[in-house]
XYZ file of C-alpha atoms in Angstrom:
605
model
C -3.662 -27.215 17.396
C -0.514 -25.619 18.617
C 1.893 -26.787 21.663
C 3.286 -24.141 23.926
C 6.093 -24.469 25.552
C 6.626 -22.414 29.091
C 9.424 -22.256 31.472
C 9.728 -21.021 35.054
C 12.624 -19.347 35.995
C 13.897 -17.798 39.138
C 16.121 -17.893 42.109
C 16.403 -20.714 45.014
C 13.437 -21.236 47.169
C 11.550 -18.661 45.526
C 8.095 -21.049 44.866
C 8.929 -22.208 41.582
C 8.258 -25.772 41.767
C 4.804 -24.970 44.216
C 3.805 -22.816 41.978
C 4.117 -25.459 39.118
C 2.212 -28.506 41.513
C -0.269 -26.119 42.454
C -1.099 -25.545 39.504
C -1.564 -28.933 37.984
C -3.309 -30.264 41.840
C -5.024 -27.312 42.468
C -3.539 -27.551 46.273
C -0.359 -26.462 48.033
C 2.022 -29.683 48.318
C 3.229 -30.519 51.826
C 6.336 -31.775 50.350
C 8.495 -30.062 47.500
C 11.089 -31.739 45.647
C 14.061 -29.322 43.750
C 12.450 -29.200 41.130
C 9.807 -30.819 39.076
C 9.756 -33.011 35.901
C 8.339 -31.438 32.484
C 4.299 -31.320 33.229
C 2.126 -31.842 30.340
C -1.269 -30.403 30.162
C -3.641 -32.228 27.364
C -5.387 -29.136 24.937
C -8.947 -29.940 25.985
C -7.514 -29.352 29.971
C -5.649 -26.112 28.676
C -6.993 -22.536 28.534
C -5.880 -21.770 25.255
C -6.693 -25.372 23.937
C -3.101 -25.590 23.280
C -0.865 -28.359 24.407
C 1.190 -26.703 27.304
C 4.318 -28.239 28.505
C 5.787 -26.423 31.764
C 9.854 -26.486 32.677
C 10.399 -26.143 35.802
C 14.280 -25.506 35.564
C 16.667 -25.994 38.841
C 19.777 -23.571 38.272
C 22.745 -23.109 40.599
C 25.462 -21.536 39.485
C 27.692 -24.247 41.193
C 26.387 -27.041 38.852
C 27.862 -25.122 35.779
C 24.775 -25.462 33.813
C 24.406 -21.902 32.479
C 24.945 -23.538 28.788
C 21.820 -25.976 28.834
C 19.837 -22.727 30.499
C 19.701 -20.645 28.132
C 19.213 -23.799 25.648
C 15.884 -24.305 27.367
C 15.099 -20.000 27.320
C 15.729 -20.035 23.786
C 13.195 -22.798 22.806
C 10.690 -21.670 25.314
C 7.501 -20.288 23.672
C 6.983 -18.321 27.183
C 8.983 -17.360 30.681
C 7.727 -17.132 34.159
C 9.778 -15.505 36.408
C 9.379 -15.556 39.774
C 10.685 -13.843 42.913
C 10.057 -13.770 46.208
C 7.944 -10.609 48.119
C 9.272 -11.350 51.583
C 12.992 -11.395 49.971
C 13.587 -8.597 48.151
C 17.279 -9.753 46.816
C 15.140 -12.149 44.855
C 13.566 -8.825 43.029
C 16.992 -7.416 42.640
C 18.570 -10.425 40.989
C 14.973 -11.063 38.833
C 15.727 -7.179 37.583
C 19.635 -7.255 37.864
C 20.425 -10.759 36.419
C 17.281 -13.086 35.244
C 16.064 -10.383 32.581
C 19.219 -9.048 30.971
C 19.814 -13.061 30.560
C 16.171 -13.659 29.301
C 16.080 -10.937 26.704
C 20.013 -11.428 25.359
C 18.435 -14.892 24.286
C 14.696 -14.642 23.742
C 12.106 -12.489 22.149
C 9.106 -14.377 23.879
C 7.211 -13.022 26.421
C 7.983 -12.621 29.961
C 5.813 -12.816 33.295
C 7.494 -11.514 36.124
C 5.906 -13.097 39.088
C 5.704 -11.871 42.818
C 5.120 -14.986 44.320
C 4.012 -15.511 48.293
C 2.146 -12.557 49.029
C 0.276 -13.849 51.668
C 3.507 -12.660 53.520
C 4.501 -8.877 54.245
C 5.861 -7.100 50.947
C 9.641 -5.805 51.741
C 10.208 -4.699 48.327
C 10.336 -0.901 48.266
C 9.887 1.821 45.012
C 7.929 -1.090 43.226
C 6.131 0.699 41.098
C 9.256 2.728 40.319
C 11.226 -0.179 39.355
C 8.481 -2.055 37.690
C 8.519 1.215 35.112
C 11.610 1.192 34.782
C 11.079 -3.190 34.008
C 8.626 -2.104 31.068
C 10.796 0.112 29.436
C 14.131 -2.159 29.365
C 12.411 -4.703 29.140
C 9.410 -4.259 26.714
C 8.111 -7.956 26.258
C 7.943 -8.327 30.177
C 5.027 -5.780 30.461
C 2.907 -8.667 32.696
C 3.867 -8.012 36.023
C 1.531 -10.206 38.974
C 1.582 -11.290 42.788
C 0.411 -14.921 43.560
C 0.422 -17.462 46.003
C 0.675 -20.559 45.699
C 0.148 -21.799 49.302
C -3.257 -19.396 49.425
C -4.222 -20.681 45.811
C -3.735 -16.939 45.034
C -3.611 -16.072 41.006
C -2.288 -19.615 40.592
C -4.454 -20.590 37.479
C -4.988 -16.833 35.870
C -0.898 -16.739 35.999
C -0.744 -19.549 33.586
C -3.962 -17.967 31.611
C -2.409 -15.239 31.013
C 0.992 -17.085 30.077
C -0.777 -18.540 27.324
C -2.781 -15.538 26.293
C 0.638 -13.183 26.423
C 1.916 -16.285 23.817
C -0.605 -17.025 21.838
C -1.616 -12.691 21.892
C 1.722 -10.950 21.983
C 1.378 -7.443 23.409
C 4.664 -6.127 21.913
C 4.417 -5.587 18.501
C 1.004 -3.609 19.661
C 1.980 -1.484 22.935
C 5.241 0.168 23.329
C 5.801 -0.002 27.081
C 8.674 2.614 27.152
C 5.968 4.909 26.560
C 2.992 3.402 27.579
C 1.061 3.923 24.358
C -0.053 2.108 21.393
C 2.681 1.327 18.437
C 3.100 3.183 15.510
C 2.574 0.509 13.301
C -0.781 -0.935 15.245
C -2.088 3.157 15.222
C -1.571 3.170 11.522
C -3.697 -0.127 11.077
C -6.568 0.560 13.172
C -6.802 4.148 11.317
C -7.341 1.809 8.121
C -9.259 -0.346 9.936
C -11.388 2.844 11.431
C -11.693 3.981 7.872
C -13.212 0.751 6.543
C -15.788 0.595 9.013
C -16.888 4.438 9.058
C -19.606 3.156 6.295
C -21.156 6.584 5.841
C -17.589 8.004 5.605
C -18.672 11.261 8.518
C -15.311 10.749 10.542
C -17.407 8.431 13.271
C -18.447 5.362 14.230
C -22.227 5.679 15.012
C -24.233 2.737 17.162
C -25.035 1.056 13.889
C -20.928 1.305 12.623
C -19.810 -0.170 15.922
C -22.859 -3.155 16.423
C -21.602 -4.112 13.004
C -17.719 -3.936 13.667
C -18.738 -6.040 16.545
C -20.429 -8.697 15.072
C -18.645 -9.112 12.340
C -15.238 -9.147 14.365
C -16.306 -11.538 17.822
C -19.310 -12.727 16.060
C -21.503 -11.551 18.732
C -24.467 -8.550 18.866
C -23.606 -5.868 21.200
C -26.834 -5.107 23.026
C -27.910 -1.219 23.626
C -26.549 -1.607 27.488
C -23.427 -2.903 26.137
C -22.788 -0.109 23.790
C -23.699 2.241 26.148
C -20.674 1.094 28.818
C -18.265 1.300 25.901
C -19.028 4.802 24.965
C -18.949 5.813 28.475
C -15.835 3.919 29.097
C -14.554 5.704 26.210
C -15.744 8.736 27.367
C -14.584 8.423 30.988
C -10.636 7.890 29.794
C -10.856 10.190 26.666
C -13.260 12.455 26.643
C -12.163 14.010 23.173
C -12.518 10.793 21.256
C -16.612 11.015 21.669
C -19.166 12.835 20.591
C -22.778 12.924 20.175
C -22.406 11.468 16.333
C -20.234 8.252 17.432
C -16.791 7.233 18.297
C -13.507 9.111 17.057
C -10.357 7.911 15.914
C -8.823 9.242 18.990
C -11.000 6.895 21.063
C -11.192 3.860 19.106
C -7.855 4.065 19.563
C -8.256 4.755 23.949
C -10.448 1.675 23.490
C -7.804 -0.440 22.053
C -5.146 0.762 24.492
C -7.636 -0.140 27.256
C -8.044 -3.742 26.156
C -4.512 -4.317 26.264
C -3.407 -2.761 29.765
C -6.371 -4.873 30.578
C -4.814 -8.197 29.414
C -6.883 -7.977 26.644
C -5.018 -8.533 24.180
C -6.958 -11.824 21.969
C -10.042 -9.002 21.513
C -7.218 -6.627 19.522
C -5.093 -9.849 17.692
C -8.965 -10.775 16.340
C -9.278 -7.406 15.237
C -6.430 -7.963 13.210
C -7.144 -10.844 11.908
C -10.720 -10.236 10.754
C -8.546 -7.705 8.784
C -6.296 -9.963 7.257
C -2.952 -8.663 8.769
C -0.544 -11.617 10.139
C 1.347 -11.714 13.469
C 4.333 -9.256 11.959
C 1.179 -6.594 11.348
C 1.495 -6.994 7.146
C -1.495 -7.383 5.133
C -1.413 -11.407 4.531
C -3.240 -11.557 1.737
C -1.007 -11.533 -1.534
C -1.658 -9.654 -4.850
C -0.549 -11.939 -7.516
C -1.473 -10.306 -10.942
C -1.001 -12.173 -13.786
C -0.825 -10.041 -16.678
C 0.018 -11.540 -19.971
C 2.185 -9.947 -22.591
C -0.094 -6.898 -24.477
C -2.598 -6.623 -22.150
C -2.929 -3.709 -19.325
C -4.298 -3.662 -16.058
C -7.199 -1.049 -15.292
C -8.739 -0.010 -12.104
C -12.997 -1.293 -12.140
C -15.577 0.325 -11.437
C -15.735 -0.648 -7.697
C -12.628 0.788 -7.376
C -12.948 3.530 -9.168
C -16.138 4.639 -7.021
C -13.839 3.626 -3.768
C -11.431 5.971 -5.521
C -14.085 9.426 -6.036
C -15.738 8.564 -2.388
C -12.506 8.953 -0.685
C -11.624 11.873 -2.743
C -15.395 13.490 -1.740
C -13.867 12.654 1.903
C -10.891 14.342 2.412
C -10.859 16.691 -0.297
C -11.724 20.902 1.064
C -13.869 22.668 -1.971
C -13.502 20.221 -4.522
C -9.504 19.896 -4.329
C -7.044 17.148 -2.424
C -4.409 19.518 -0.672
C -1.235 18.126 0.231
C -2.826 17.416 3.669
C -5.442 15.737 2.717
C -3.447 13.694 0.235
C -1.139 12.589 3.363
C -4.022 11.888 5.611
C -5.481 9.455 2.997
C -1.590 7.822 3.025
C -1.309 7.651 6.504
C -2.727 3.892 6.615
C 0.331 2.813 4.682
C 3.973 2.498 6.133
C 5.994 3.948 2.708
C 3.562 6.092 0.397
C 3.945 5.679 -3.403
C 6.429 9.019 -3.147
C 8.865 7.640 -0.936
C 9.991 4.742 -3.318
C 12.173 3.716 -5.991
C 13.780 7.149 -7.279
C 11.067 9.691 -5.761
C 12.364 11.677 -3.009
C 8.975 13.599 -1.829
C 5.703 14.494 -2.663
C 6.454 17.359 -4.788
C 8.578 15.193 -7.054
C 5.492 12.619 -7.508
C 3.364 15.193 -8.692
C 4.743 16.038 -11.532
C 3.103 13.021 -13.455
C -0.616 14.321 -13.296
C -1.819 17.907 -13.237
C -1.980 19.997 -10.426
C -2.822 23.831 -8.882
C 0.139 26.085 -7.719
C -0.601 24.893 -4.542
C 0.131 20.947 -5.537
C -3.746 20.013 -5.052
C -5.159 17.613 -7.015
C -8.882 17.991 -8.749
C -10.985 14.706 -8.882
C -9.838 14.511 -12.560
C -6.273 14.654 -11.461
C -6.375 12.299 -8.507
C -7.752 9.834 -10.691
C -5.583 10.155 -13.320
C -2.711 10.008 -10.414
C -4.288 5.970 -9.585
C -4.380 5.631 -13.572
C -0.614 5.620 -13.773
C -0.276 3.829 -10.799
C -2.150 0.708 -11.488
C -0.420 0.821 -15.427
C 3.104 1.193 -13.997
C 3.175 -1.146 -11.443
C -0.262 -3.143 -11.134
C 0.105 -5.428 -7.863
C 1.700 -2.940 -5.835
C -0.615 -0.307 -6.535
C -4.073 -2.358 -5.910
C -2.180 -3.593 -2.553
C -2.068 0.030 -1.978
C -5.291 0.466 -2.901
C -6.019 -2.280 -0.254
C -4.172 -0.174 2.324
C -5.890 2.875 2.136
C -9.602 1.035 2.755
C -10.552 -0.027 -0.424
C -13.640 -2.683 1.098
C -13.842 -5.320 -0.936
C -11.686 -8.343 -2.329
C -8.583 -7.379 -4.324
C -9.796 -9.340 -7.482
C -12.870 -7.056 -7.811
C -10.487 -3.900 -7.904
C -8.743 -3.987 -11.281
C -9.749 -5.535 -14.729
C -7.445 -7.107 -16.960
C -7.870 -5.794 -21.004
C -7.509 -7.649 -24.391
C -4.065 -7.899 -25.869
C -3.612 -5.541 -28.347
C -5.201 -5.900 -31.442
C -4.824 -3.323 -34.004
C -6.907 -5.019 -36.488
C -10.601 -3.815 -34.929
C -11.859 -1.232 -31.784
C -9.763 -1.206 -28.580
C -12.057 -1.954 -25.344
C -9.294 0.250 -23.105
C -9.492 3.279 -20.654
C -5.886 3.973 -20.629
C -3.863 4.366 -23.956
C -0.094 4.415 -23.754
C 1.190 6.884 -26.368
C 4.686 6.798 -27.596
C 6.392 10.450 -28.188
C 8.831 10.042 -30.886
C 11.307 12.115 -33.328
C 14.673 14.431 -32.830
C 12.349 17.603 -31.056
C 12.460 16.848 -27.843
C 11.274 19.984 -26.786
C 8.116 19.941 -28.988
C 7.427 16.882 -26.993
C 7.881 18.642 -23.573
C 5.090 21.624 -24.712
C 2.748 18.519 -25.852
C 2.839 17.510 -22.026
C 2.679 20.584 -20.732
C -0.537 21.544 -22.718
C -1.970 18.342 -21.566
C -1.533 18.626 -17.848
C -2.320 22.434 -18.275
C 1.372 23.700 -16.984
C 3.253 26.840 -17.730
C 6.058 26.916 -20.550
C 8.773 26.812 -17.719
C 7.494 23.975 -15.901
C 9.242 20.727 -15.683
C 7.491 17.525 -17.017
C 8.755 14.526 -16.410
C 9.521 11.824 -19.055
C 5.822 10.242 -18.576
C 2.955 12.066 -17.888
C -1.013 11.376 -17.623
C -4.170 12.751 -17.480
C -7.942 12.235 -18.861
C -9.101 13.110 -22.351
C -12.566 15.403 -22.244
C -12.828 13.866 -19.201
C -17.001 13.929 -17.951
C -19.108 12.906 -15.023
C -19.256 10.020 -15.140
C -15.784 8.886 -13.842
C -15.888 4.818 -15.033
C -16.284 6.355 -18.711
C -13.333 8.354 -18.533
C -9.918 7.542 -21.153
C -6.996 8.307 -20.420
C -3.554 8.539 -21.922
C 0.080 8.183 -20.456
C 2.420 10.240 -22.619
C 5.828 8.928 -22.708
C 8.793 11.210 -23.968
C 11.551 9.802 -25.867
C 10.672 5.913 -25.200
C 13.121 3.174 -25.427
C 13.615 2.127 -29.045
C 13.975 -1.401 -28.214
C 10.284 -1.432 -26.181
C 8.238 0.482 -29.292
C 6.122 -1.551 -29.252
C 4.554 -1.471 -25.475
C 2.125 1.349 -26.690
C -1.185 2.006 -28.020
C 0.045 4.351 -30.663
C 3.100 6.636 -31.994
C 3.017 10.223 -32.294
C 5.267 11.284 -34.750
C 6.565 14.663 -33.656
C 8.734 16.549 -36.517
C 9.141 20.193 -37.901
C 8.972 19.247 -41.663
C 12.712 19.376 -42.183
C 14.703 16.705 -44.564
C 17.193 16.655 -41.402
C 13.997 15.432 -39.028
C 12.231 13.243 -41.672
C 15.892 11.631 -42.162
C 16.184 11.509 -38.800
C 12.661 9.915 -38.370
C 13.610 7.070 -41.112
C 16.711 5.853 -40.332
C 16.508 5.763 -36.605
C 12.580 5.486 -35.520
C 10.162 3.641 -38.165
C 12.209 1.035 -39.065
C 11.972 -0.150 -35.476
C 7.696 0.396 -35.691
C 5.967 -2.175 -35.603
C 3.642 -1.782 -39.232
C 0.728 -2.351 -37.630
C 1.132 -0.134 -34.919
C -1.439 3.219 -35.253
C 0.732 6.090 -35.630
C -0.192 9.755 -35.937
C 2.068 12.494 -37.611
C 2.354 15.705 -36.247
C 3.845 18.633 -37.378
C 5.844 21.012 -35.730
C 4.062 24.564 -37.744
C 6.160 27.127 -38.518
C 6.375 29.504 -40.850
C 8.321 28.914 -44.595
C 8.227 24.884 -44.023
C 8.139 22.546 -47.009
C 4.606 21.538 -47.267
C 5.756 19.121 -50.139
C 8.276 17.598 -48.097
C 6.216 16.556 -45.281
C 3.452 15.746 -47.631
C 5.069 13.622 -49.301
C 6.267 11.927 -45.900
C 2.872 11.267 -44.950
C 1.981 9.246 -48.081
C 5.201 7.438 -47.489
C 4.084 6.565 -44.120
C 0.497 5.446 -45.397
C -1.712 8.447 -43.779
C -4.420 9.997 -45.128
C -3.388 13.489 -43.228
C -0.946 14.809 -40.444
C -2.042 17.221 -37.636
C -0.485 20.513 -37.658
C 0.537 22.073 -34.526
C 2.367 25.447 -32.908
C 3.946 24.195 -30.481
C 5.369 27.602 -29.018
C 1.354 28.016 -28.134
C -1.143 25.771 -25.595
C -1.753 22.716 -27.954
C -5.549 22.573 -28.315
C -7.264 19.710 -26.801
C -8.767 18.592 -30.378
C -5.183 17.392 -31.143
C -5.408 15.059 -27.753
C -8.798 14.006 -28.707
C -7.854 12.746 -32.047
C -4.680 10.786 -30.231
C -7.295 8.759 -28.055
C -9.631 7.757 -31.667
C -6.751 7.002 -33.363
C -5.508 4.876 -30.315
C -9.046 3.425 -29.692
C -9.939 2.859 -33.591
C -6.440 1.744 -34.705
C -7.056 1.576 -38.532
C -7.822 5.569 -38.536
C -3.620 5.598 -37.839
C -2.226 2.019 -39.008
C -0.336 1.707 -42.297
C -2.347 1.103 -45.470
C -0.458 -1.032 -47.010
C 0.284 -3.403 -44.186
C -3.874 -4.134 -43.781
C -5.064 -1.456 -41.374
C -8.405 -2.549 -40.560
C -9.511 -1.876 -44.296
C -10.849 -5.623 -44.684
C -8.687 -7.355 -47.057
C -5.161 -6.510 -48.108
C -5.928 -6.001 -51.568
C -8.143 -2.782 -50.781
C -5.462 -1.696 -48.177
C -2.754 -1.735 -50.959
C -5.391 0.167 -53.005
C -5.892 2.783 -50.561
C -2.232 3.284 -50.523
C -1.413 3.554 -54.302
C -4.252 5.940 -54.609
C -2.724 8.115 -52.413
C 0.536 7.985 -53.483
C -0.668 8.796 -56.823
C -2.688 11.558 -55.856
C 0.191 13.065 -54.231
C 2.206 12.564 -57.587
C -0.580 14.229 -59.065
C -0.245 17.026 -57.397
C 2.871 17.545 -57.351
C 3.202 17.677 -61.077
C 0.117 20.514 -60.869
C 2.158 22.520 -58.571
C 5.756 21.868 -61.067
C 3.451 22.761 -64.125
C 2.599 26.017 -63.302
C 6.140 27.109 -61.744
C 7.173 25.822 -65.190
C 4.571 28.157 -67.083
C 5.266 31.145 -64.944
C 8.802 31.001 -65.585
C 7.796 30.208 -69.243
C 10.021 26.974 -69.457
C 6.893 25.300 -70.386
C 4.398 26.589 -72.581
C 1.368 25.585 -73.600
């Protein structure tokens, strides 16, 4: 139960203190002293149910008590000022000296009170002036006449008080220009998005019962409904149609609750939403993921994921526009942190048209890296931009790696390695389907043979040129050389002694013409592999080559070292495996010397 605390402020003789004892007697006083002791109100006599303590503070310049003033306006919780209608100095001093003072030591929200209007109104340009009030002056947007000797306003003045407290109108409506904040627009488009159940850009009868009930916990009868869409209709009549409500008018609606005083019905809005009183999402994302395992989106998510896509996306692509518009709920999109400096620079991870639009495939694989990279930002994102349903049934946390049996992942992390970097670049390029000249970026990702049936998908994140030190944080090392003693050398001395021997590997070679088959055969039976995948890299890599990557990353023993175990079963078969190839490759070698032997009849038989 929380305790408000409210002060009344103003100038001499103004109806401060009557104000105060009518309030509390529910009668005009035939005597008033200066000023009145602290008054408090018990909860269950209080409005709010609140515990409400009222100050009514005597200040005179003369007395020198400026000091213990704005004390008591910097712990108030609320401020009534008041002024006199029959005096209109009072008004000039409220406007002139009482709110520069107020809002030079407090952020809590003002009433500025005409009091005694039972008596002739001197007070000219009012309205003028009280515009002008708003926009200096943004958390005095409650402006009210009372009397306290006709009983006029007495008790909805201190309603309100509480309400303006307790409901804060600021961080909602910007009264310089009269409209709804930036930040509460951008929430009630997510909240706007999450209730649009059939996803048709309007809230139907059905959509807005629901939001109703679910929000103030009441039905909202077929009378009811019709009012609001004719209120809605009256005051915007482009934010209804004959399919339901538009943004544009749920957002009228909300704008008309809060000029209306209003203001709980939009603060429970929020809350049934789970933002806080500084408009952030309250709930926290703490992901716990444990050293070798990998976060993945589920299938919930993934299905919140196509369905949005389906939404906004104009003959089966996301353009830049629609990618935005999905955004919009959040305050900073992915592409405006850590080193991004737009959209176009984001883009480069995941494949995409000419025009930057994204297929389904792509926008998925987009989320893919997301959620890998950085997990609980990306499923508060996720959150953000209407994802329904409790954050702990949108991701799924894998097995640490094990390289000893079948991997149960959907995203593989694959390790680029070896001295030709630019081999490496036309590997991404091929997978994300860009030109020669096009610029990857040192991680890339994408789906493998990707089908219909979007929760089956793999995927792999290709990372160029990884940090030696971090080898192994990946599913699997691609060995990328051209066959050369300089590249195997290189290979040796600065790459596999730093692998990990269990970790699946696969070894790729650069094709060219003239190379030293021996050489790099006899690599590959130094590594422990059956075979190597041969590649021309100054052509598209063929997606059999990215295929094979994903077995040998999701059945590890097709790529881990023989003689280190592999999955083979026991050691001693593993260690067999590897002698027999390493003889067979002696074997042939000695075929191939024999007969350049014979033909240069050195040896004869």
């Amino acid at each position: 139960m929380s305790k408000l605390r409210v002060i009344v402020l103003g100038d001499e003789q103004v109806g401060k203190t009557s104000i105060i004892r009518t309030f509390v007697s529910q009668s005009f006083p035939t005597e008033v002293p200066p000023a009145n002791p602290p008054i408090i109100i018990p909860a269950e006599l209080s409005d709010s149910k609140s515990f409400l303590t009222i100050i009514d503070f005597y200040y005179r310049r003369e007395q020198e008590n400026s000091h213990q003033l704005i004390q008591e306006i910097k712990k108030a919780d609320g401020i009534v000022l008041v002024y006199d209608v029959s005096r209109p100095q009072t008004f000039q001093h409220a406007v002139s000296f009482w709110l520069p003072l107020i809002y030079e030591n407090s952020k809590s929200p003002s009433i500025l009170v005409g009091n005694k209007n039972d008596m002739t109104s001197l007070i000219e340009n009012k309205e003028a002036i009280s515009e002008e009030i708003r926009a200096r002056f943004p958390e005095c947007y409650i402006q009210i006449e009372t009397s306290a000797k006709s009983y006029v306003s007495i008790s909805k003045l201190f309603q309100i008080t509480q309400q303006a407290i307790l409901y804060p109108a600021s961080p909602l409506f910007n009264t310089a220009q009269n409209c709804l904040s930036e930040n509460f627009i951008r929430i009630l488009k997510l909240i706007y998005r999450k209730s649009d159940k059939d996803r048709d850009f309007r809230l139907n009868l059905l959509e807005i019962q629901g939001l109703n009930k679910a929000v103030y916990g009441q039905n909202l009868s077929l009378k009811d409904a019709g009012d609001l869409f004719s209120m809605i209709s009256n005051k915007c009549s482009d934010g209804i149609d004959d399919k339901g409500i538009k943004f544009e008018g749920f957002v009228k609606l909300q704008e008309l609750l809060i000029k209306k005083l209003k203001t709980k019905n939009s603060w429970a809005l929020l809350k049934h939403f789970g933002f806080n009183e500084n408009l952030d999402l309250e709930q926290k994302i703490d992901l716990k993921i444990e050293e070798g395992k990998s976060c993945e989106f589920s299938n919930d998510s993934i299905q919140f994921l196509v369905d949005i896509f389906k939404q906004y996306s104009v003959d089966s692509l996301l353009t830049r526009e629609g990618i935005f518009e999905i955004f919009s709920t959040i305050t900073t999109p992915p592409w405006e942190t850590g080193n991004f400096k737009s959209w176009d620079d984001y883009i480069h991870f995941v494949s995409a048209t000419p025009d930057r639009e994204l297929s389904i495939s792509s926008w998925l694989s987009l989320w893919t890296f997301l959620i890998y990279t950085k997990p609980a930002e990306t499923v508060k994102t996720l959150l953000m931009i209407g994802y329904p349903n409790k954050f702990q049934t949108a991701y799924t946390v894998t097995s640490a790696r094990n390289f000893s049996k079948e991997s149960d992942r959907k995203v593989f992390k694959v390790n680029l390695l070896g001295d030709d970097i630019e081999s490496q670049n036309s590997l991404m390029r091929s997978f994300l389907g860009k030109n020669i000249r096009d610029h990857v970026p040192s991680v890339v990702c994408g789906a493998v043979d990707p089908g219909d049936v979007f929760s089956d998908n793999t995927y792999l994140l290709l990372c160029r040129d990884p940090d030696l030190n971090t080898l192994e944080e990946c599913d699997i090392s691609c060995i990328i050389f051209d066959g050369s003693l300089g590249s195997i050398n290189f290979l040796k001395e600065r790459v596999l002694t730093l692998l990990p021997q269990k970790m699946p590997r696969l070894l790729i070679l650069n094709k060219r013409e003239n190379q030293d088959h021996e050489n790099v055969y006899a690599f590959s039976l130094e590594l422990g592999l059956r075979e190597y995948a041969q590649v021309n890299f100054s052509k598209k890599v063929p997606d059999s080559l990215f295929k094979q990557i994903k077995d040998t990353a999701q059945y590890p023993y097709k790529g881990s070292l023989r003689r280190d175990g592999g999955n083979s079963g026991s050691g001693e078969s593993s260690s067999i495996a590897f002698w027999f190839l390493l003889g067979m490759g002696f074997a042939t070698s000695a075929v191939f010397i024999g007969k350049r032997l014979i033909q240069n009849n050195i040896l004869k038989f």
